[in-house]
Tab-separated table of C-alpha atoms and ligand atoms in Angstrom:
chain	number	residue	atom	x	y	z
A	220	MET	CA	-5.887	24.900	-40.895
A	221	LEU	CA	-2.484	23.714	-39.736
A	222	ASN	CA	-1.793	20.045	-39.308
A	223	ARG	CA	-1.150	18.919	-35.788
A	224	ASN	CA	2.554	18.338	-35.019
A	225	ARG	CA	2.858	14.568	-35.399
A	226	ASN	CA	5.508	14.349	-32.680
A	227	ILE	CA	3.289	16.008	-30.097
A	228	ALA	CA	0.393	13.835	-31.221
A	229	ASN	CA	2.619	10.792	-30.598
A	230	LEU	CA	2.781	11.535	-26.873
A	231	ALA	CA	0.992	8.707	-25.108
A	232	SER	CA	-1.715	9.604	-22.559
A	233	GLY	CA	-1.263	12.444	-20.112
A	234	TYR	CA	1.845	13.231	-18.185
A	235	LEU	CA	1.900	11.217	-14.954
A	236	PHE	CA	1.322	14.046	-12.497
A	237	PRO	CA	-1.840	15.479	-14.113
A	238	GLU	CA	-3.400	12.000	-13.832
A	239	ILE	CA	-2.491	11.870	-10.126
A	240	SER	CA	-4.012	15.332	-9.634
A	241	LYS	CA	-7.173	14.211	-11.408
A	242	ARG	CA	-7.605	11.199	-9.120
A	243	ARG	CA	-6.809	13.279	-6.054
A	244	ALA	CA	-9.360	15.926	-7.085
A	245	ALA	CA	-12.027	13.262	-7.699
A	246	TYR	CA	-11.387	11.804	-4.226
A	247	ALA	CA	-11.479	15.261	-2.602
A	248	LYS	CA	-14.780	16.030	-4.353
A	249	ALA	CA	-16.332	12.803	-3.099
A	250	HIS	CA	-14.860	13.301	0.415
A	251	PRO	CA	-14.837	17.065	1.018
A	252	ASP	CA	-13.755	16.693	4.664
A	253	ALA	CA	-10.810	14.415	3.982
A	254	ARG	CA	-7.470	15.985	4.852
A	255	ILE	CA	-5.386	14.545	2.045
A	256	ILE	CA	-1.602	14.481	2.514
A	257	SER	CA	0.757	14.245	-0.422
A	258	LEU	CA	3.884	12.136	-0.427
A	259	GLY	CA	3.590	12.189	-4.173
A	260	ILE	CA	5.058	14.952	-6.277
A	261	GLY	CA	8.729	15.798	-5.792
A	262	ASN	CA	8.030	19.435	-5.044
A	263	THR	CA	9.945	21.061	-2.199
A	264	THR	CA	7.982	22.324	0.817
A	265	GLU	CA	10.341	24.085	3.233
A	266	PRO	CA	11.035	27.830	3.072
A	267	LEU	CA	14.095	29.346	1.433
A	268	THR	CA	16.980	29.631	3.886
A	269	PRO	CA	18.189	32.994	5.310
A	270	ARG	CA	21.455	33.278	3.392
A	271	VAL	CA	19.684	32.617	0.091
A	272	VAL	CA	16.902	35.091	0.912
A	273	ALA	CA	19.553	37.721	1.702
A	274	GLY	CA	21.195	37.064	-1.681
A	275	LEU	CA	17.881	37.401	-3.514
A	276	ARG	CA	16.967	40.600	-1.597
A	277	ALA	CA	20.293	42.255	-2.222
A	278	GLU	CA	19.885	41.685	-5.955
A	279	VAL	CA	16.349	43.066	-5.957
A	280	ASP	CA	17.615	46.148	-4.091
A	281	ARG	CA	20.449	46.563	-6.567
A	282	LEU	CA	18.064	46.352	-9.504
A	283	GLY	CA	15.958	49.069	-7.884
A	284	THR	CA	18.744	51.641	-8.220
A	285	ARG	CA	19.814	53.602	-11.269
A	286	GLU	CA	23.455	52.613	-10.812
A	287	GLY	CA	22.788	48.966	-10.074
A	288	TYR	CA	20.082	48.235	-12.620
A	289	SER	CA	20.920	45.811	-15.427
A	290	GLY	CA	18.744	44.352	-18.160
A	291	TYR	CA	19.507	41.259	-20.193
A	292	GLY	CA	22.532	39.425	-18.890
A	293	ASP	CA	24.835	36.863	-20.430
A	294	GLU	CA	22.658	34.008	-21.801
A	295	THR	CA	25.047	31.471	-20.303
A	296	GLY	CA	24.961	32.910	-16.769
A	297	THR	CA	26.915	35.393	-14.689
A	298	THR	CA	30.653	34.799	-14.563
A	299	ARG	CA	30.564	34.749	-10.751
A	300	LEU	CA	27.948	32.014	-10.616
A	301	ARG	CA	29.603	29.922	-13.331
A	302	GLU	CA	32.911	30.172	-11.477
A	303	ALA	CA	31.319	29.332	-8.134
A	304	ILE	CA	29.562	26.253	-9.539
A	305	ALA	CA	32.802	25.012	-11.140
A	306	ARG	CA	34.848	25.639	-7.992
A	307	VAL	CA	32.467	24.760	-5.161
A	308	LEU	CA	30.294	22.006	-6.646
A	309	TYR	CA	32.857	20.399	-8.961
A	310	GLY	CA	36.097	21.164	-7.069
A	311	GLY	CA	37.572	22.547	-10.285
A	312	ILE	CA	37.205	19.341	-12.344
A	313	VAL	CA	35.134	21.336	-14.853
A	314	ALA	CA	35.970	24.824	-16.134
A	315	SER	CA	33.646	27.752	-15.513
A	316	ASP	CA	33.158	28.295	-19.261
A	317	GLU	CA	31.848	24.720	-19.514
A	318	VAL	CA	29.035	25.580	-17.047
A	319	PHE	CA	25.859	26.930	-18.686
A	320	VAL	CA	23.444	28.431	-16.169
A	321	SER	CA	19.769	28.017	-17.011
A	322	ASP	CA	16.208	28.163	-15.745
A	323	GLY	CA	16.346	24.536	-14.620
A	324	ALA	CA	17.320	20.977	-15.409
A	325	LYS	CA	13.972	20.061	-16.934
A	326	CYS	CA	14.231	22.875	-19.470
A	327	ASP	CA	17.822	21.891	-20.300
A	328	ILE	CA	16.823	18.264	-20.831
A	329	GLY	CA	14.277	19.429	-23.419
A	330	ARG	CA	16.823	21.674	-25.106
A	331	LEU	CA	19.479	18.930	-25.141
A	332	GLN	CA	17.131	16.618	-26.955
A	333	TYR	CA	16.588	19.396	-29.467
A	334	LEU	CA	20.377	19.808	-29.775
A	335	PHE	CA	20.945	16.141	-30.621
A	336	GLY	CA	17.942	16.002	-32.937
A	337	PRO	CA	15.395	13.471	-34.125
A	338	GLU	CA	17.901	11.114	-35.776
A	339	THR	CA	19.594	10.238	-32.472
A	340	LYS	CA	18.644	6.953	-30.846
A	341	VAL	CA	17.651	7.243	-27.212
A	342	ALA	CA	18.205	4.872	-24.284
A	343	VAL	CA	16.678	5.438	-20.858
A	344	GLN	CA	16.756	3.729	-17.511
A	345	ASP	CA	13.406	2.104	-16.907
A	346	PRO	CA	11.822	3.465	-14.714
A	347	ALA	CA	12.870	7.053	-15.402
A	348	TYR	CA	11.972	10.698	-14.849
A	349	PRO	CA	9.264	11.083	-17.551
A	350	VAL	CA	10.823	14.127	-19.247
A	351	TYR	CA	13.613	12.067	-20.877
A	352	VAL	CA	11.084	10.018	-22.814
A	353	ASP	CA	8.477	12.713	-23.437
A	354	GLY	CA	11.128	15.240	-24.497
A	355	SER	CA	12.486	12.698	-26.981
A	356	VAL	CA	8.992	12.042	-28.345
A	357	MET	CA	8.401	15.762	-28.849
A	358	VAL	CA	11.408	16.180	-31.141
A	359	GLY	CA	10.524	13.048	-33.104
A	360	ALA	CA	13.314	10.836	-31.769
A	361	ALA	CA	11.077	8.205	-30.225
A	362	GLY	CA	8.374	7.333	-32.737
A	363	ALA	CA	5.044	6.240	-31.348
A	364	VAL	CA	3.797	3.595	-28.948
A	365	PRO	CA	2.812	0.588	-31.066
A	366	PRO	CA	-0.823	-0.541	-30.593
A	367	GLY	CA	-1.036	-2.582	-27.390
A	368	GLY	CA	2.582	-1.725	-26.536
A	369	THR	CA	3.911	-0.269	-23.310
A	370	GLY	CA	6.790	1.819	-24.668
A	371	TYR	CA	7.804	3.953	-27.649
A	372	ALA	CA	9.155	2.072	-30.641
A	373	GLY	CA	12.228	4.306	-30.949
A	374	ILE	CA	13.344	4.206	-27.314
A	375	VAL	CA	15.538	1.560	-25.742
A	376	TYR	CA	14.284	0.889	-22.217
A	377	MET	CA	16.952	-0.451	-19.880
A	378	PRO	CA	15.198	-2.149	-16.956
A	379	CYS	CA	16.438	-1.180	-13.503
A	380	THR	CA	15.009	-3.695	-11.085
A	381	ALA	CA	15.635	-4.953	-7.583
A	382	GLU	CA	17.305	-7.977	-9.191
A	383	ASN	CA	19.986	-5.882	-10.934
A	384	GLY	CA	20.364	-3.434	-8.041
A	385	PHE	CA	18.587	-0.761	-10.149
A	386	PHE	CA	21.590	-0.521	-12.461
A	387	PRO	CA	20.879	-1.425	-16.099
A	388	ASP	CA	22.439	-4.045	-18.326
A	389	LEU	CA	24.844	-1.877	-20.307
A	390	ALA	CA	24.806	-4.310	-23.232
A	391	LEU	CA	21.462	-2.679	-24.095
A	392	ILE	CA	23.060	0.681	-24.942
A	393	PRO	CA	22.825	1.162	-28.727
A	394	ALA	CA	25.738	2.563	-30.713
A	395	ASN	CA	25.704	6.331	-31.295
A	396	SER	CA	22.849	6.908	-28.889
A	397	LEU	CA	21.899	9.424	-26.251
A	398	VAL	CA	21.831	7.669	-22.878
A	399	TYR	CA	19.848	9.311	-20.095
A	400	PHE	CA	21.191	8.368	-16.686
A	401	CYS	CA	20.002	9.800	-13.376
A	402	SER	CA	21.822	9.381	-10.044
A	403	PRO	CA	20.649	9.695	-7.298
A	404	ASN	CA	17.748	8.292	-9.188
A	405	ASN	CA	14.248	9.574	-9.489
A	406	PRO	CA	12.199	7.446	-8.895
A	407	THR	CA	14.175	4.473	-7.486
A	408	GLY	CA	16.365	6.386	-5.025
A	409	ALA	CA	19.339	4.270	-6.179
A	410	VAL	CA	22.769	5.892	-6.395
A	411	ALA	CA	25.297	4.496	-8.866
A	412	THR	CA	28.688	3.526	-7.444
A	413	ARG	CA	32.021	4.641	-8.847
A	414	GLU	CA	32.556	1.182	-10.285
A	415	GLN	CA	29.158	1.210	-12.020
A	416	LEU	CA	29.716	4.665	-13.506
A	417	THR	CA	33.195	3.641	-14.652
A	418	ARG	CA	31.580	0.804	-16.607
A	419	LEU	CA	28.912	3.143	-17.976
A	420	VAL	CA	31.542	5.605	-19.223
A	421	SER	CA	33.593	2.831	-20.742
A	422	VAL	CA	30.598	1.386	-22.657
A	423	ALA	CA	29.464	4.842	-23.840
A	424	ARG	CA	32.939	5.580	-25.206
A	425	GLU	CA	33.191	2.187	-26.879
A	426	ARG	CA	29.817	2.676	-28.629
A	427	GLY	CA	30.220	6.353	-29.529
A	428	SER	CA	27.243	7.224	-27.315
A	429	VAL	CA	26.699	10.329	-25.196
A	430	ILE	CA	25.502	10.169	-21.591
A	431	VAL	CA	23.093	12.851	-20.397
A	432	TYR	CA	23.819	12.583	-16.683
A	433	ASP	CA	21.158	14.084	-14.427
A	434	SER	CA	22.576	14.955	-11.011
A	435	ALA	CA	19.610	17.037	-9.797
A	436	TYR	CA	19.695	15.176	-6.450
A	437	SER	CA	23.467	15.025	-5.859
A	438	ALA	CA	23.157	17.216	-2.729
A	439	TYR	CA	21.411	14.260	-1.053
A	440	ILE	CA	24.421	11.953	-1.265
A	441	ARG	CA	25.786	11.319	2.209
A	442	ASP	CA	28.040	8.342	1.533
A	443	PRO	CA	31.410	9.914	0.608
A	444	ALA	CA	32.296	6.901	-1.557
A	445	LEU	CA	29.449	7.645	-3.989
A	446	PRO	CA	30.243	9.970	-6.922
A	447	ARG	CA	28.314	13.255	-7.098
A	448	SER	CA	29.155	13.938	-10.728
A	449	ILE	CA	29.821	11.888	-13.847
A	450	PHE	CA	32.961	13.994	-14.249
A	451	ASP	CA	34.416	12.268	-11.177
A	452	ILE	CA	34.898	9.352	-13.567
A	453	PRO	CA	37.992	9.374	-15.823
A	454	GLY	CA	37.027	9.481	-19.509
A	455	ALA	CA	33.613	11.091	-18.927
A	456	ARG	CA	34.696	14.369	-20.499
A	457	GLU	CA	34.739	12.679	-23.904
A	458	CYS	CA	31.280	11.098	-23.596
A	459	ALA	CA	28.993	12.996	-21.202
A	460	VAL	CA	27.117	16.166	-20.411
A	461	GLU	CA	25.642	16.790	-16.972
A	462	VAL	CA	22.393	18.573	-16.152
A	463	SER	CA	21.747	19.734	-12.625
A	464	SER	CA	19.631	22.032	-10.561
A	465	PHE	CA	19.234	24.332	-7.564
A	466	SER	CA	15.648	23.093	-7.142
A	467	LYS	CA	16.151	20.234	-4.728
A	468	PRO	CA	19.250	21.416	-2.805
A	469	ILE	CA	17.908	24.897	-1.923
A	470	GLY	CA	14.194	24.780	-2.700
A	471	PHE	CA	14.385	26.694	-5.997
A	472	THR	CA	11.622	24.638	-7.625
A	473	GLY	CA	9.623	27.847	-8.035
A	474	VAL	CA	12.483	30.354	-8.228
A	475	ARG	CA	14.011	28.375	-11.161
A	476	LEU	CA	17.754	27.891	-11.581
A	477	GLY	CA	19.868	25.053	-12.942
A	478	TRP	CA	22.874	24.396	-15.109
A	479	THR	CA	24.391	22.087	-17.682
A	480	VAL	CA	28.069	21.190	-17.969
A	481	VAL	CA	29.323	20.547	-21.505
A	482	PRO	CA	33.009	19.580	-21.587
A	483	LYS	CA	35.163	20.944	-24.389
A	484	GLU	CA	36.411	17.465	-25.358
A	485	LEU	CA	32.926	16.195	-26.307
A	486	ARG	CA	32.498	16.126	-30.095
A	487	PHE	CA	29.966	15.156	-32.731
A	488	ALA	CA	30.895	12.561	-35.376
A	489	ASP	CA	32.061	15.323	-37.761
A	490	GLY	CA	34.463	16.671	-35.128
A	491	THR	CA	32.403	19.727	-34.160
A	492	PRO	CA	32.638	20.379	-30.417
A	493	VAL	CA	29.231	19.873	-28.787
A	494	ILE	CA	29.893	22.959	-26.655
A	495	GLN	CA	29.956	25.069	-29.832
A	496	ASP	CA	26.440	24.039	-30.866
A	497	TRP	CA	25.137	24.190	-27.276
A	498	THR	CA	26.417	27.760	-26.967
A	499	ARG	CA	24.747	28.631	-30.273
A	500	LEU	CA	21.487	27.007	-29.205
A	501	MET	CA	21.404	28.574	-25.740
A	502	THR	CA	22.245	32.048	-26.990
A	503	THR	CA	19.538	31.751	-29.643
A	504	ILE	CA	16.474	30.299	-27.931
A	505	PHE	CA	17.259	31.078	-24.284
A	506	ASN	CA	17.751	34.564	-22.879
A	507	GLY	CA	19.521	33.806	-19.623
A	508	ALA	CA	18.343	32.783	-16.160
A	509	SER	CA	16.795	35.446	-13.955
A	510	ASN	CA	19.483	37.700	-12.483
A	511	ILE	CA	17.676	37.571	-9.130
A	512	ALA	CA	17.632	33.761	-9.113
A	513	GLN	CA	21.330	33.698	-9.994
A	514	ALA	CA	22.151	35.953	-7.043
A	515	GLY	CA	20.258	33.584	-4.751
A	516	GLY	CA	22.066	30.585	-6.207
A	517	LEU	CA	25.406	32.287	-5.737
A	518	ALA	CA	24.603	33.038	-2.089
A	519	SER	CA	23.937	29.334	-1.520
A	520	LEU	CA	27.501	28.497	-2.518
A	521	ASP	CA	29.380	30.411	0.190
A	522	GLU	CA	30.139	28.870	3.570
A	523	ALA	CA	26.894	29.927	5.246
A	524	GLY	CA	24.846	28.965	2.193
A	525	LEU	CA	26.403	25.498	2.006
A	526	ALA	CA	25.697	24.896	5.707
A	527	GLU	CA	22.054	25.806	5.126
A	528	THR	CA	21.815	23.494	2.111
A	529	ARG	CA	23.201	20.690	4.218
A	530	ALA	CA	20.630	21.334	6.972
A	531	LEU	CA	17.747	21.534	4.482
A	532	THR	CA	18.682	18.331	2.676
A	533	ASP	CA	19.278	16.623	6.053
A	534	PHE	CA	15.723	17.575	6.991
A	535	TYR	CA	14.278	15.882	3.898
A	536	LEU	CA	16.511	12.845	4.447
A	537	GLU	CA	15.106	12.555	7.983
A	538	ASN	CA	11.639	12.554	6.422
A	539	ALA	CA	12.834	9.755	4.155
A	540	ALA	CA	13.989	7.755	7.185
A	541	ILE	CA	10.576	8.220	8.841
A	542	ILE	CA	8.797	6.979	5.698
A	543	ARG	CA	11.153	4.014	5.369
A	544	GLU	CA	10.424	3.045	8.953
A	545	ALA	CA	6.659	3.211	8.346
A	546	LEU	CA	6.997	1.029	5.265
A	547	GLY	CA	8.803	-1.525	7.396
A	548	GLY	CA	5.715	-1.855	9.605
A	549	ALA	CA	4.004	-5.177	10.316
A	550	ASN	CA	1.263	-4.707	7.685
A	551	PHE	CA	3.827	-4.041	4.950
A	552	ARG	CA	6.153	-6.832	6.063
A	553	ALA	CA	3.292	-9.327	6.082
A	554	ALA	CA	2.474	-8.396	2.471
A	555	GLY	CA	6.102	-8.886	1.444
A	556	VAL	CA	6.605	-5.196	0.570
A	557	GLU	CA	10.224	-4.447	-0.293
A	558	VAL	CA	11.641	-0.982	0.410
A	559	TYR	CA	14.532	0.676	-1.472
A	560	GLY	CA	16.200	4.097	-1.662
A	561	GLY	CA	15.798	6.996	0.749
A	562	ASP	CA	19.264	7.004	2.287
A	563	ASN	CA	21.201	9.077	-0.273
A	564	ALA	CA	18.094	10.297	-2.088
A	565	PRO	CA	14.753	11.908	-1.196
A	566	TYR	CA	12.724	9.088	-2.768
A	567	ILE	CA	11.662	5.732	-1.363
A	568	TRP	CA	10.780	3.058	-3.887
A	569	ALA	CA	8.553	0.291	-2.553
A	570	ARG	CA	7.523	-2.889	-4.317
A	571	PHE	CA	4.109	-4.408	-3.653
A	572	PRO	CA	4.400	-7.961	-4.973
A	573	GLY	CA	1.434	-9.193	-7.000
A	574	LYS	CA	-0.228	-5.774	-7.179
A	575	LYS	CA	-0.486	-3.107	-9.878
A	576	SER	CA	0.910	0.336	-9.063
A	577	TRP	CA	-2.317	2.249	-9.771
A	578	GLU	CA	-4.283	-0.280	-7.679
A	579	VAL	CA	-1.970	0.379	-4.690
A	580	PHE	CA	-2.144	4.131	-5.376
A	581	ASP	CA	-5.962	4.018	-5.215
A	582	SER	CA	-6.061	1.933	-2.066
A	583	ILE	CA	-3.544	4.198	-0.262
A	584	LEU	CA	-5.638	7.227	-1.284
A	585	ASP	CA	-8.912	5.559	-0.278
A	586	THR	CA	-7.854	4.161	3.069
A	587	CYS	CA	-5.090	6.548	4.198
A	588	ARG	CA	-5.971	9.738	2.331
A	589	VAL	CA	-2.340	9.841	1.255
A	590	VAL	CA	-1.211	10.600	-2.294
A	591	CYS	CA	1.835	8.757	-3.569
A	592	THR	CA	3.187	8.154	-7.069
A	593	PRO	CA	2.480	4.929	-8.988
A	594	GLY	CA	5.738	3.417	-10.197
A	595	ALA	CA	4.209	2.298	-13.500
A	596	GLY	CA	4.011	5.970	-14.487
A	597	PHE	CA	7.808	6.051	-14.725
A	598	GLY	CA	8.091	3.184	-17.206
A	599	PRO	CA	7.163	-0.473	-17.690
A	600	ALA	CA	9.676	-1.725	-15.074
A	601	GLY	CA	8.029	0.507	-12.461
A	602	GLU	CA	4.915	-1.689	-12.389
A	603	SER	CA	4.082	-2.930	-8.856
A	604	PHE	CA	6.168	-0.142	-7.329
A	605	ILE	CA	5.136	3.022	-5.514
A	606	ARG	CA	7.343	6.076	-5.118
A	607	PHE	CA	7.108	7.947	-1.826
A	608	SER	CA	8.588	11.437	-1.800
A	609	ALA	CA	10.348	12.811	1.285
A	610	PHE	CA	9.432	16.390	0.388
A	611	GLY	CA	6.870	17.454	2.988
A	612	HIS	CA	6.368	19.279	6.268
A	613	ARG	CA	7.409	17.065	9.183
A	614	ASP	CA	3.995	16.982	10.864
A	615	GLN	CA	2.371	15.940	7.589
A	616	VAL	CA	4.933	13.215	6.958
A	617	VAL	CA	4.474	11.869	10.488
A	618	GLU	CA	0.689	11.951	10.130
A	619	ALA	CA	0.842	10.246	6.706
A	620	CYS	CA	3.048	7.509	8.173
A	621	LYS	CA	0.620	6.987	11.054
A	622	ARG	CA	-2.164	6.501	8.520
A	623	LEU	CA	-0.070	4.108	6.439
A	624	ALA	CA	0.105	1.801	9.469
A	625	SER	CA	-3.636	1.155	8.986
A	626	LEU	CA	-3.336	0.169	5.324
A	627	ALA	CA	-4.720	-3.302	4.794
A	628	LEU	CA	-2.738	-5.067	2.099
B	80	PLP	N1	15.721	15.954	-13.047
B	80	PLP	C1	15.090	15.121	-12.216
B	80	PLP	C2	15.555	13.726	-12.105
B	80	PLP	C3	13.996	15.550	-11.482
B	80	PLP	O1	13.359	14.695	-10.669
B	80	PLP	C4	13.557	16.880	-11.602
B	80	PLP	C5	12.392	17.389	-10.855
B	80	PLP	O2	11.662	16.731	-10.201
B	80	PLP	C6	14.227	17.709	-12.479
B	80	PLP	C7	15.313	17.223	-13.186
B	80	PLP	C8	13.760	19.113	-12.699
B	80	PLP	O3	14.653	20.045	-12.224
B	80	PLP	P1	14.363	21.583	-12.387
B	80	PLP	O4	13.432	22.006	-11.306
B	80	PLP	O5	15.723	22.212	-12.267
B	80	PLP	O6	13.783	21.819	-13.742
C-alpha cells in the first residue's frame, strides 16, 4: 500500500467551515423546527445581474453553433478579458500579458504555493483566510503543529489585533519569504492604507521577500484614498503578485473566475522571471477558465456591467451596516463588545472580551439560531472574535439582527 502523503497528514483538524456545518447540522437535528439563518460563510446570495447573464447567454449561444463553437482556449485566458482586466480594473498599471485568468483566487493561491515550493518560508497575517496556511502545509512548507501548539512550526504568524489596527508588525517578516497579505481583509474587514502598503512593499524589497496580495474584496472599497491593488504602490512590481476574483464583486462564487497578476520585473534569486515559471505551471496543470465564465466576466467590465457590480456590492455593504448597527445594541455594549470592519469590506469582526470564539458561536446558535464564524478558526489572534458576513438576503439579515438583540451576554 502507498504511504500517506506526510504533508496532507500534517493538516491540523478539519477545515473551519466543515466544523461549522457539523455544529449547525447537529443543532438542526435537535431542533427540527428552528429556522436557522447564516451570517457565517462568505458565500454570495444575490442573483447574477442582467448584463452578466446576457454575456453568459451569448457565449452559450455562440458555442451552440458550428461557426461559433470553440474547444480548449488559451490556458491564460482570452485576450479580450485579459485586456479588459488590465485596462478597467488596473487603469493600465499592469499589462494584459501579466494577467493570468483562472478558475478562482483560491485555486491560484494553492498553485502559487506550489510554484514557490516547500523550501520557501511563509508569513501570514493572523487571523487569515485559512487557505494560505493550509495550502502551505499541503506542499510541505509549513511543517506540523507541535504537540500542544496553536500554529504550524514553519509558519510565521503576524498578529493583527485591535491594538495594532489590524496591521502587522513588519519586523516579523522573515528574509526570502512568501508573505500573504489580504486587503480588504477576510476576516477582520480591515483595509490597509497607502502608507501601510508602502511600508509593506519597502520591507518586502529589503528582505528579498515576495508578497502574495489577495484583493478578492477590492470591489468593496468605497473610500477613494484606500488602494485597491498592491500595484498602486511604487516598487510593488519587483516584490509582489496579486490574486483576485470575480466571486465577490459579481457573485461568481459558483460560476468560478479569477485572475493573478505576475509582473515581469519579479524574479527568483537566480534571476529567472517568476512570470516564466508561472506561465509554465499554468499551461501545464491548468487548462484555462471556462469560456462561458470568461464571457460573463468580460460583460461585467463594460459600463453597464460596472454599474451593476457597484449596485450589488452596495447592497452587501448595506447589509454590513445593518449588522454593525445590531452589534452596537445595548446588550452588546453592556458586554463591552467591540465592532470592526464592514465599511469597505463585507465582513464585520466583533470582539467578545473574556469569551472564547467557539463559546460565543454556540451561544449565538443556541439562543438566536444564527450561524456566524468563530474568529479562532482563522488563527490564534482570532480568539475571542466572531466574524459576521454581510452576504445574505436582506430579510434574513434583518431577521438575524432582530434575534441578535435578544442575545444574553
Ligand atoms: N481570497 C479570499 C480572501 C477569500 O475570502 C476568498 C473566498 O472566500 C477567496 C480568496 C476565494 O476566491 P475564489 O472564489 O475566486 O476562489
